[in-house]
Amino acid sequence: MDVFLPVLFFSWIMYFWETYLSKRQHKMYEAVQALPKELTSVIDSKTFEKSRVYAIDKSNYEFWNGLFGQVIMTTVLWFGGLPFVWDLSGAILDKVGLDENNEIVHSLVFALLGNIFSLIIDLPWKFYYTFVVEEKHGFNKMTVGFFFKDLIKKTLVYEAINLPIMSLIIYIVKSGGDYFFIYAWLMVFIISMILLHIYPEYIAPLFDKYTPLPEGDLKKKIEELADSLDYPLKKLYVVEGSKRSSHSNAYMYGFHKNKRIVLFDTLLEDYTPVTRTESMKDTSDTDETGKDSKTEDGHDKEKKKIGCNTEEVVAVLGHELGHWYYSHMVKNLVIIQLNIFLMFFVFGKLMNLRQLYVGFGFSDFQPILIRLYVVFSFIFSPFNEIMSFVMNVLSRRFEFQADEFAVNLGKREQLKTALLKLFKDNLAFPVADWLYSTRHFSHPPLLERLRGMDDVKQKSE
Ligand code: ZN
């Protein structure tokens, strides 16, 4: 039996399911016109209305972008786009005098053509999102030049990492014998470990500027906190995320005794990027009272004051250190690796079922890359859907645990105000449809987090 039509049909079912969830969430944006009672004291109705309009704009964008993607994919598959590009790759290899029967080289050209195609197709969408949607709501900080330079760099780095890994996987599947799935998984595991090490050190700096956090109150307090928990903090960086957008964040990474923390400059109320001012002197000690005095920047006049004060940033790090304390990252890694192993194992069982690939236009010869594509993106899609539900449920549990950890460090009030400020700065919408948020949110809704923190306090009192 040819499975092409059922596969295509099922991908549309999945598409409608996702669209249905988004529609439910979209309805919330339109229905909830007034600020929830719990938030009236902390968020003004103007900010709320802004976040509502932002959410609606994003949701509309995602709807059209999703529909476009689904239609393009269906069209490409329906009209034999895959075998066409496969033959085209062979013809190109022939032209330049290379052996088109070398499957790895053939697959490389195929993948490259495919990636160029999706790059071109996605470009107008990315451009519109950055320069229309994000711009309209004041988040975009990129110039058109930066956007294109960034995109080209990203593409080159992506291909440089992706194509060799793909070649290795094809090689292992072809020559690994019955137990190739063990070698394939092992290879992916080793490469992801290597990437985890070199990415922050060598790859991330290609895109953004990382500067050590300048000496001062904030640095001292973060180091004290790390010390008190025996967290082996080696380096403390600020990344100039403000060149891209004014969304804010913080994260930590590293192995064993070699940990780093990275703060987005947009998270820090009083941080001025080194590239803009010579002196860092007057940026360390301020609190709420310094609110209006920070306009000497002249960079842009209507620049809002965003970010958190020192105590709040320290509280955010208390939360992050909670993730480390409970080994959340290691737990995630183990689950992801088990999942990859399982997928390779099942792929091994399915890869020789010729009828899976015939309908996609490959009746005589089924390239490994095509088999990987069909099995991983279509056959596994229901499983992937369930996995992302499970991972989000787990991630939200981890967030509550990390919040609890910060509360136990005595940082409840600071973390609460920090979350509220970040919430405001990022124009997040405070109300979510339960089904949509279960599927999509890796973090619990703000109100639940605030309530969760209150519960912790009551327990320990
Ligand atoms: Zn967290």
Tab-separated table of C-alpha atoms and ligand atoms in Angstrom:
chain	number	residue	atom	x	y	z
A	1	MET	CA	0.000	0.000	0.000
A	2	ASP	CA	1.219	3.456	-0.886
A	3	VAL	CA	1.229	5.604	2.221
A	4	PHE	CA	1.761	8.950	0.492
A	5	LEU	CA	-1.865	10.136	0.631
A	6	PRO	CA	-2.465	9.004	4.230
A	7	VAL	CA	0.778	10.703	5.272
A	8	LEU	CA	-0.195	13.931	3.553
A	9	PHE	CA	-3.713	13.737	4.961
A	10	PHE	CA	-2.358	13.223	8.432
A	11	SER	CA	-0.019	16.192	8.156
A	12	TRP	CA	-3.094	18.324	7.423
A	13	ILE	CA	-4.861	16.874	10.482
A	14	MET	CA	-1.874	17.904	12.575
A	15	TYR	CA	-1.912	21.303	10.930
A	16	PHE	CA	-5.621	21.785	11.760
A	17	TRP	CA	-5.028	20.663	15.329
A	18	GLU	CA	-2.279	23.270	15.795
A	19	THR	CA	-4.398	25.928	14.114
A	20	TYR	CA	-7.338	25.039	16.337
A	21	LEU	CA	-5.151	25.554	19.425
A	22	SER	CA	-3.928	28.903	18.132
A	23	LYS	CA	-7.485	29.937	17.349
A	24	ARG	CA	-8.485	29.208	20.962
A	25	GLN	CA	-5.648	31.420	22.166
A	26	HIS	CA	-6.498	34.122	19.625
A	27	LYS	CA	-10.057	34.212	20.979
A	28	MET	CA	-8.645	34.966	24.432
A	29	TYR	CA	-6.829	38.011	23.061
A	30	GLU	CA	-10.054	39.288	21.613
A	31	ALA	CA	-12.326	38.362	24.507
A	32	VAL	CA	-10.248	39.482	27.491
A	33	GLN	CA	-10.444	43.232	27.096
A	34	ALA	CA	-9.923	44.123	30.726
A	35	LEU	CA	-6.948	43.525	32.935
A	36	PRO	CA	-7.362	40.608	35.393
A	37	LYS	CA	-8.069	41.843	38.923
A	38	GLU	CA	-4.856	40.460	40.428
A	39	LEU	CA	-2.778	42.601	38.097
A	40	THR	CA	-4.524	45.963	38.286
A	41	SER	CA	-2.107	47.192	40.919
A	42	VAL	CA	1.015	46.321	38.919
A	43	ILE	CA	0.174	46.695	35.240
A	44	ASP	CA	-1.571	49.769	33.906
A	45	SER	CA	-4.379	49.361	31.421
A	46	LYS	CA	-2.334	51.054	28.692
A	47	THR	CA	0.399	48.412	28.922
A	48	PHE	CA	-2.249	45.723	28.972
A	49	GLU	CA	-3.891	47.089	25.836
A	50	LYS	CA	-0.480	47.276	24.136
A	51	SER	CA	0.233	43.649	25.011
A	52	ARG	CA	-3.174	42.676	23.659
A	53	VAL	CA	-2.587	44.358	20.298
A	54	TYR	CA	0.927	42.863	20.131
A	55	ALA	CA	-0.446	39.378	20.835
A	56	ILE	CA	-3.130	39.749	18.148
A	57	ASP	CA	-0.590	40.940	15.573
A	58	LYS	CA	1.743	38.026	16.332
A	59	SER	CA	-1.107	35.554	16.245
A	60	ASN	CA	-2.276	36.814	12.841
A	61	TYR	CA	1.258	36.605	11.513
A	62	GLU	CA	1.640	33.041	12.773
A	63	PHE	CA	-1.653	32.017	11.197
A	64	TRP	CA	-0.715	33.220	7.711
A	65	ASN	CA	2.861	32.011	7.995
A	66	GLY	CA	1.684	28.565	9.130
A	67	LEU	CA	-0.881	28.279	6.337
A	68	PHE	CA	1.691	29.355	3.760
A	69	GLY	CA	4.203	26.780	5.032
A	70	GLN	CA	1.666	23.968	4.945
A	71	VAL	CA	0.499	24.856	1.420
A	72	ILE	CA	4.066	25.124	0.103
A	73	MET	CA	5.011	21.766	1.622
A	74	THR	CA	1.944	20.070	0.171
A	75	THR	CA	2.559	21.600	-3.252
A	76	VAL	CA	6.218	20.555	-3.292
A	77	LEU	CA	5.391	16.977	-2.290
A	78	TRP	CA	2.347	16.695	-4.547
A	79	PHE	CA	4.151	17.803	-7.696
A	80	GLY	CA	7.185	15.636	-7.069
A	81	GLY	CA	9.442	18.404	-5.821
A	82	LEU	CA	11.687	15.988	-3.955
A	83	PRO	CA	12.584	13.667	-6.868
A	84	PHE	CA	12.894	16.743	-9.111
A	85	VAL	CA	15.522	18.326	-6.839
A	86	TRP	CA	17.212	14.933	-6.396
A	87	ASP	CA	17.580	14.567	-10.173
A	88	LEU	CA	18.639	18.189	-10.502
A	89	SER	CA	21.386	17.584	-7.901
A	90	GLY	CA	22.556	14.586	-9.939
A	91	ALA	CA	22.615	16.671	-13.107
A	92	ILE	CA	24.651	19.395	-11.380
A	93	LEU	CA	27.172	16.813	-10.154
A	94	ASP	CA	27.386	15.408	-13.660
A	95	LYS	CA	28.055	18.872	-15.092
A	96	VAL	CA	30.941	19.532	-12.729
A	97	GLY	CA	32.355	16.072	-13.317
A	98	LEU	CA	31.558	14.532	-9.933
A	99	ASP	CA	30.067	11.101	-9.393
A	100	GLU	CA	26.320	11.382	-8.924
A	101	ASN	CA	26.248	7.816	-7.631
A	102	ASN	CA	28.131	8.867	-4.533
A	103	GLU	CA	25.108	9.118	-2.264
A	104	ILE	CA	26.722	11.373	0.311
A	105	VAL	CA	27.867	13.991	-2.186
A	106	HIS	CA	24.535	13.754	-3.981
A	107	SER	CA	22.697	14.276	-0.684
A	108	LEU	CA	24.874	17.266	0.166
A	109	VAL	CA	23.916	19.045	-3.052
A	110	PHE	CA	20.264	18.065	-2.529
A	111	ALA	CA	20.237	19.423	1.020
A	112	LEU	CA	21.979	22.608	-0.038
A	113	LEU	CA	19.447	23.253	-2.826
A	114	GLY	CA	16.582	22.500	-0.457
A	115	ASN	CA	17.945	24.845	2.180
A	116	ILE	CA	18.467	27.646	-0.328
A	117	PHE	CA	14.868	27.156	-1.483
A	118	SER	CA	13.463	27.450	2.036
A	119	LEU	CA	15.727	30.390	2.805
A	120	ILE	CA	14.328	32.313	-0.159
A	121	ILE	CA	10.740	31.293	0.613
A	122	ASP	CA	11.072	32.330	4.270
A	123	LEU	CA	12.926	35.570	3.662
A	124	PRO	CA	9.907	37.848	3.023
A	125	TRP	CA	8.211	36.420	6.106
A	126	LYS	CA	11.218	36.965	8.377
A	127	PHE	CA	11.655	40.446	6.973
A	128	TYR	CA	8.005	41.311	7.524
A	129	TYR	CA	8.041	39.940	11.067
A	130	THR	CA	11.132	41.895	12.070
A	131	PHE	CA	10.496	45.182	10.293
A	132	VAL	CA	6.725	45.349	10.485
A	133	VAL	CA	5.410	43.339	13.458
A	134	GLU	CA	8.292	43.749	15.927
A	135	GLU	CA	9.030	47.256	14.671
A	136	LYS	CA	5.463	48.411	15.188
A	137	HIS	CA	5.614	47.392	18.852
A	138	GLY	CA	9.014	48.896	19.449
A	139	PHE	CA	10.995	45.675	19.845
A	140	ASN	CA	13.051	45.621	16.684
A	141	LYS	CA	16.502	47.155	17.017
A	142	MET	CA	18.012	45.763	13.803
A	143	THR	CA	18.874	47.787	10.750
A	144	VAL	CA	18.201	46.249	7.332
A	145	GLY	CA	21.957	45.827	6.843
A	146	PHE	CA	22.368	44.037	10.161
A	147	PHE	CA	19.393	41.805	9.340
A	148	PHE	CA	20.925	40.570	6.088
A	149	LYS	CA	24.452	40.260	7.446
A	150	ASP	CA	23.089	38.293	10.381
A	151	LEU	CA	21.009	36.042	8.132
A	152	ILE	CA	23.958	35.253	5.849
A	153	LYS	CA	26.234	34.510	8.799
A	154	LYS	CA	23.606	32.323	10.426
A	155	THR	CA	23.044	30.388	7.196
A	156	LEU	CA	26.765	29.787	6.658
A	157	VAL	CA	27.339	28.645	10.246
A	158	TYR	CA	24.239	26.445	10.098
A	159	GLU	CA	25.346	24.750	6.872
A	160	ALA	CA	28.904	24.330	8.165
A	161	ILE	CA	27.585	22.412	11.173
A	162	ASN	CA	24.596	20.719	9.614
A	163	LEU	CA	25.992	19.325	6.358
A	164	PRO	CA	28.904	17.358	7.909
A	165	ILE	CA	26.576	15.880	10.556
A	166	MET	CA	24.109	14.877	7.853
A	167	SER	CA	26.888	13.229	5.812
A	168	LEU	CA	28.072	11.306	8.855
A	169	ILE	CA	24.571	10.049	9.623
A	170	ILE	CA	24.068	8.875	6.030
A	171	TYR	CA	27.456	7.156	6.150
A	172	ILE	CA	26.615	5.406	9.438
A	173	VAL	CA	23.162	4.293	8.251
A	174	LYS	CA	24.692	2.904	5.047
A	175	SER	CA	27.611	1.094	6.602
A	176	GLY	CA	26.724	0.611	10.263
A	177	GLY	CA	25.027	-2.754	9.811
A	178	ASP	CA	22.175	-3.985	12.010
A	179	TYR	CA	23.214	-1.899	14.980
A	180	PHE	CA	23.725	1.345	13.097
A	181	PHE	CA	21.182	3.040	15.388
A	182	ILE	CA	23.606	2.714	18.305
A	183	TYR	CA	26.454	4.313	16.350
A	184	ALA	CA	24.177	7.009	14.926
A	185	TRP	CA	22.937	7.940	18.370
A	186	LEU	CA	26.463	7.849	19.819
A	187	MET	CA	27.687	10.139	17.068
A	188	VAL	CA	24.838	12.616	17.636
A	189	PHE	CA	25.505	12.483	21.375
A	190	ILE	CA	29.229	13.181	20.990
A	191	ILE	CA	28.619	15.982	18.505
A	192	SER	CA	26.011	17.634	20.732
A	193	MET	CA	28.444	17.500	23.669
A	194	ILE	CA	31.134	19.113	21.521
A	195	LEU	CA	28.705	21.767	20.280
A	196	LEU	CA	27.555	22.526	23.830
A	197	HIS	CA	31.179	23.264	24.637
A	198	ILE	CA	32.206	25.229	21.571
A	199	TYR	CA	28.938	27.032	20.825
A	200	PRO	CA	29.131	29.636	23.604
A	201	GLU	CA	32.874	30.045	23.218
A	202	TYR	CA	33.305	30.212	19.456
A	203	ILE	CA	29.966	30.374	17.689
A	204	ALA	CA	27.717	32.679	19.730
A	205	PRO	CA	30.348	35.484	19.718
A	206	LEU	CA	30.165	35.505	15.902
A	207	PHE	CA	26.671	36.938	16.237
A	208	ASP	CA	26.623	39.027	19.389
A	209	LYS	CA	29.024	40.935	21.536
A	210	TYR	CA	29.791	39.346	24.909
A	211	THR	CA	31.470	41.555	27.486
A	212	PRO	CA	32.399	40.626	31.031
A	213	LEU	CA	30.011	42.220	33.511
A	214	PRO	CA	31.825	45.319	34.795
A	215	GLU	CA	32.988	45.461	38.414
A	216	GLY	CA	30.348	46.852	40.710
A	217	ASP	CA	27.535	46.122	43.044
A	218	LEU	CA	25.721	43.721	40.723
A	219	LYS	CA	28.814	41.656	39.994
A	220	LYS	CA	29.698	41.494	43.679
A	221	LYS	CA	26.211	40.372	44.672
A	222	ILE	CA	25.992	37.709	41.947
A	223	GLU	CA	29.385	36.320	42.956
A	224	GLU	CA	28.340	36.249	46.601
A	225	LEU	CA	25.183	34.369	45.700
A	226	ALA	CA	27.113	31.859	43.554
A	227	ASP	CA	29.667	31.376	46.342
A	228	SER	CA	27.024	30.792	48.981
A	229	LEU	CA	25.599	27.937	46.873
A	230	ASP	CA	28.977	26.520	45.808
A	231	TYR	CA	28.145	27.290	42.210
A	232	PRO	CA	31.424	27.182	40.266
A	233	LEU	CA	30.933	30.487	38.448
A	234	LYS	CA	33.877	31.070	36.118
A	235	LYS	CA	32.683	33.923	33.963
A	236	LEU	CA	29.921	36.456	34.002
A	237	TYR	CA	28.977	38.034	30.697
A	238	VAL	CA	26.600	40.610	29.387
A	239	VAL	CA	25.401	40.048	25.845
A	240	GLU	CA	24.334	42.989	23.755
A	241	GLY	CA	20.944	41.638	22.833
A	242	SER	CA	19.773	45.216	22.515
A	243	LYS	CA	21.261	45.363	19.023
A	244	ARG	CA	18.640	42.839	17.924
A	245	SER	CA	15.599	43.460	20.027
A	246	SER	CA	14.555	44.771	23.375
A	247	HIS	CA	13.259	41.413	24.600
A	248	SER	CA	15.130	40.421	27.731
A	249	ASN	CA	16.550	37.247	29.190
A	250	ALA	CA	19.288	35.522	31.180
A	251	TYR	CA	20.796	32.072	30.931
A	252	MET	CA	23.596	29.916	32.220
A	253	TYR	CA	25.667	27.158	30.684
A	254	GLY	CA	28.827	25.153	31.105
A	255	PHE	CA	29.957	21.844	32.518
A	256	HIS	CA	31.465	20.659	35.754
A	257	LYS	CA	33.605	23.322	37.325
A	258	ASN	CA	33.408	25.705	34.445
A	259	LYS	CA	30.110	27.566	34.532
A	260	ARG	CA	29.152	30.856	32.968
A	261	ILE	CA	26.204	33.142	33.347
A	262	VAL	CA	25.032	35.406	30.544
A	263	LEU	CA	22.763	38.381	31.146
A	264	PHE	CA	21.043	40.235	28.329
A	265	ASP	CA	21.833	43.922	28.541
A	266	THR	CA	18.087	44.497	28.218
A	267	LEU	CA	17.597	42.696	31.532
A	268	LEU	CA	19.742	45.256	33.321
A	269	GLU	CA	18.087	48.531	34.111
A	270	ASP	CA	21.328	50.449	34.470
A	271	TYR	CA	23.550	48.849	31.927
A	272	THR	CA	24.882	50.886	29.045
A	273	PRO	CA	26.716	48.917	26.362
A	274	VAL	CA	30.448	49.649	26.353
A	275	THR	CA	30.297	50.462	22.679
A	276	ARG	CA	28.110	53.453	23.343
A	277	THR	CA	29.779	55.111	26.295
A	278	GLU	CA	33.370	55.248	27.407
A	279	SER	CA	32.794	55.296	31.109
A	280	MET	CA	31.018	52.627	33.073
A	281	LYS	CA	31.406	54.507	36.334
A	282	ASP	CA	27.984	55.910	36.858
A	283	THR	CA	26.081	52.775	35.949
A	284	SER	CA	26.475	50.685	39.046
A	285	ASP	CA	24.566	52.155	41.928
A	286	THR	CA	21.038	53.288	41.373
A	287	ASP	CA	17.629	52.233	42.387
A	288	GLU	CA	14.085	53.200	41.583
A	289	THR	CA	14.812	56.867	42.171
A	290	GLY	CA	17.124	57.121	39.188
A	291	LYS	CA	14.263	56.603	36.821
A	292	ASP	CA	14.222	59.764	34.806
A	293	SER	CA	17.855	60.722	35.016
A	294	LYS	CA	18.980	58.137	32.495
A	295	THR	CA	18.120	60.033	29.357
A	296	GLU	CA	21.568	61.525	28.734
A	297	ASP	CA	22.187	58.655	26.349
A	298	GLY	CA	20.589	60.662	23.560
A	299	HIS	CA	20.569	57.427	21.569
A	300	ASP	CA	16.867	57.550	21.132
A	301	LYS	CA	14.758	60.086	22.873
A	302	GLU	CA	11.724	58.060	23.713
A	303	LYS	CA	13.808	55.218	25.112
A	304	LYS	CA	11.788	53.665	27.892
A	305	LYS	CA	13.487	52.543	30.984
A	306	ILE	CA	13.428	48.783	30.869
A	307	GLY	CA	15.022	46.004	32.844
A	308	CYS	CA	15.464	45.219	36.520
A	309	ASN	CA	17.416	46.735	39.383
A	310	THR	CA	20.339	44.974	41.054
A	311	GLU	CA	18.339	43.094	43.680
A	312	GLU	CA	15.853	41.914	41.075
A	313	VAL	CA	18.563	40.686	38.713
A	314	VAL	CA	20.103	38.774	41.619
A	315	ALA	CA	16.681	37.246	42.325
A	316	VAL	CA	16.373	36.184	38.670
A	317	LEU	CA	19.751	34.494	39.038
A	318	GLY	CA	18.521	32.855	42.229
A	319	HIS	CA	15.848	31.296	40.031
A	320	GLU	CA	18.410	30.266	37.405
A	321	LEU	CA	20.619	28.726	40.094
A	322	GLY	CA	17.581	26.722	41.168
A	323	HIS	CA	17.634	25.089	37.722
A	324	TRP	CA	21.258	24.179	38.325
A	325	TYR	CA	20.664	23.000	41.904
A	326	TYR	CA	17.962	20.565	40.786
A	327	SER	CA	19.987	19.462	37.709
A	328	HIS	CA	17.178	20.454	35.366
A	329	MET	CA	19.503	20.820	32.419
A	330	VAL	CA	21.009	17.374	32.908
A	331	LYS	CA	17.546	15.849	33.228
A	332	ASN	CA	16.458	17.522	29.991
A	333	LEU	CA	19.573	16.323	28.246
A	334	VAL	CA	18.999	12.714	29.332
A	335	ILE	CA	15.398	12.774	28.084
A	336	ILE	CA	16.416	14.302	24.759
A	337	GLN	CA	19.174	11.719	24.259
A	338	LEU	CA	16.850	8.814	25.114
A	339	ASN	CA	14.387	10.237	22.640
A	340	ILE	CA	16.999	10.468	19.878
A	341	PHE	CA	18.095	6.908	20.581
A	342	LEU	CA	14.515	5.666	20.400
A	343	MET	CA	13.911	7.525	17.135
A	344	PHE	CA	16.994	6.038	15.475
A	345	PHE	CA	15.957	2.597	16.706
A	346	VAL	CA	12.460	2.926	15.205
A	347	PHE	CA	13.931	4.401	12.043
A	348	GLY	CA	16.011	1.230	11.746
A	349	LYS	CA	12.805	-0.814	11.794
A	350	LEU	CA	11.086	1.363	9.184
A	351	MET	CA	13.868	2.393	6.860
A	352	ASN	CA	13.541	-0.580	4.521
A	353	LEU	CA	9.780	-0.347	4.035
A	354	ARG	CA	9.905	0.674	0.406
A	355	GLN	CA	6.213	1.597	0.284
A	356	LEU	CA	6.858	4.529	2.648
A	357	TYR	CA	8.903	6.323	-0.006
A	358	VAL	CA	7.437	5.289	-3.350
A	359	GLY	CA	4.597	7.811	-3.139
A	360	PHE	CA	7.109	10.603	-2.532
A	361	GLY	CA	8.502	9.837	-5.988
A	362	PHE	CA	11.315	7.426	-5.179
A	363	SER	CA	10.375	4.056	-6.623
A	364	ASP	CA	13.706	2.762	-7.982
A	365	PHE	CA	16.106	4.150	-5.484
A	366	GLN	CA	15.416	5.474	-1.977
A	367	PRO	CA	18.167	7.786	-0.744
A	368	ILE	CA	18.879	7.550	2.999
A	369	LEU	CA	18.292	11.306	3.341
A	370	ILE	CA	14.772	10.967	1.904
A	371	ARG	CA	14.035	8.031	4.219
A	372	LEU	CA	15.226	10.078	7.192
A	373	TYR	CA	13.084	13.014	6.089
A	374	VAL	CA	9.906	10.964	5.586
A	375	VAL	CA	10.236	8.991	8.819
A	376	PHE	CA	11.435	11.805	11.101
A	377	SER	CA	9.098	14.527	9.894
A	378	PHE	CA	5.955	12.598	8.930
A	379	ILE	CA	5.829	9.173	10.542
A	380	PHE	CA	7.071	10.508	13.876
A	381	SER	CA	4.878	13.617	13.894
A	382	PRO	CA	2.196	12.307	16.320
A	383	PHE	CA	4.937	11.083	18.624
A	384	ASN	CA	6.736	14.433	18.374
A	385	GLU	CA	3.497	16.200	19.241
A	386	ILE	CA	3.083	14.109	22.403
A	387	MET	CA	6.743	14.576	23.290
A	388	SER	CA	6.478	18.348	23.160
A	389	PHE	CA	3.419	18.222	25.430
A	390	VAL	CA	5.366	16.130	27.915
A	391	MET	CA	8.484	18.289	27.698
A	392	ASN	CA	6.456	21.451	28.317
A	393	VAL	CA	4.685	19.928	31.316
A	394	LEU	CA	8.077	18.965	32.705
A	395	SER	CA	9.575	22.357	31.946
A	396	ARG	CA	6.743	24.146	33.760
A	397	ARG	CA	7.326	21.932	36.805
A	398	PHE	CA	10.995	22.872	36.681
A	399	GLU	CA	10.070	26.561	36.603
A	400	PHE	CA	7.978	26.217	39.776
A	401	GLN	CA	10.854	24.376	41.450
A	402	ALA	CA	13.336	27.094	40.458
A	403	ASP	CA	10.944	29.792	41.723
A	404	GLU	CA	10.636	27.925	44.998
A	405	PHE	CA	14.405	27.752	45.236
A	406	ALA	CA	14.687	31.529	44.810
A	407	VAL	CA	11.963	32.089	47.414
A	408	ASN	CA	13.866	29.921	49.873
A	409	LEU	CA	16.885	32.142	49.273
A	410	GLY	CA	14.728	34.957	50.623
A	411	LYS	CA	14.135	36.560	47.228
A	412	ARG	CA	10.408	36.240	46.899
A	413	GLU	CA	9.505	39.929	46.632
A	414	GLN	CA	12.415	40.774	44.322
A	415	LEU	CA	11.659	37.850	42.021
A	416	LYS	CA	8.009	38.818	41.889
A	417	THR	CA	8.753	42.411	40.920
A	418	ALA	CA	11.399	41.206	38.458
A	419	LEU	CA	8.914	38.869	36.778
A	420	LEU	CA	6.366	41.648	36.601
A	421	LYS	CA	8.872	44.050	35.064
A	422	LEU	CA	10.047	41.491	32.496
A	423	PHE	CA	6.444	40.718	31.792
A	424	LYS	CA	5.760	44.382	31.103
A	425	ASP	CA	8.987	44.938	29.138
A	426	ASN	CA	8.225	41.998	26.865
A	427	LEU	CA	4.549	42.936	26.510
A	428	ALA	CA	3.500	39.414	27.406
A	429	PHE	CA	-0.232	38.776	27.473
A	430	PRO	CA	-1.316	37.704	30.966
A	431	VAL	CA	-4.190	35.356	30.103
A	432	ALA	CA	-3.881	32.049	28.265
A	433	ASP	CA	-6.177	29.339	27.008
A	434	TRP	CA	-5.439	26.230	29.057
A	435	LEU	CA	-5.107	23.840	26.130
A	436	TYR	CA	-2.953	26.185	24.075
A	437	SER	CA	-0.664	26.931	27.004
A	438	THR	CA	-0.331	23.235	27.876
A	439	ARG	CA	0.915	22.601	24.358
A	440	HIS	CA	3.086	25.676	23.853
A	441	PHE	CA	4.233	27.262	27.103
A	442	SER	CA	7.520	26.136	28.589
A	443	HIS	CA	6.917	28.582	31.459
A	444	PRO	CA	3.810	28.706	33.669
A	445	PRO	CA	1.530	31.734	33.234
A	446	LEU	CA	2.630	34.741	35.297
A	447	LEU	CA	-0.309	34.630	37.715
A	448	GLU	CA	0.330	30.975	38.514
A	449	ARG	CA	3.992	31.693	39.199
A	450	LEU	CA	3.165	34.584	41.522
A	451	ARG	CA	0.628	32.442	43.380
A	452	GLY	CA	3.095	29.546	43.491
A	453	MET	CA	5.664	31.769	45.178
A	454	ASP	CA	3.125	32.932	47.730
A	455	ASP	CA	2.349	29.316	48.559
A	456	VAL	CA	6.013	28.575	49.208
A	457	LYS	CA	6.190	31.367	51.698
A	458	GLN	CA	3.152	30.208	53.586
A	459	LYS	CA	4.647	26.747	53.898
A	460	SER	CA	7.935	27.903	55.377
A	461	GLU	CA	6.343	30.289	57.844
B	1	ZN	ZN	13.493	29.213	34.632
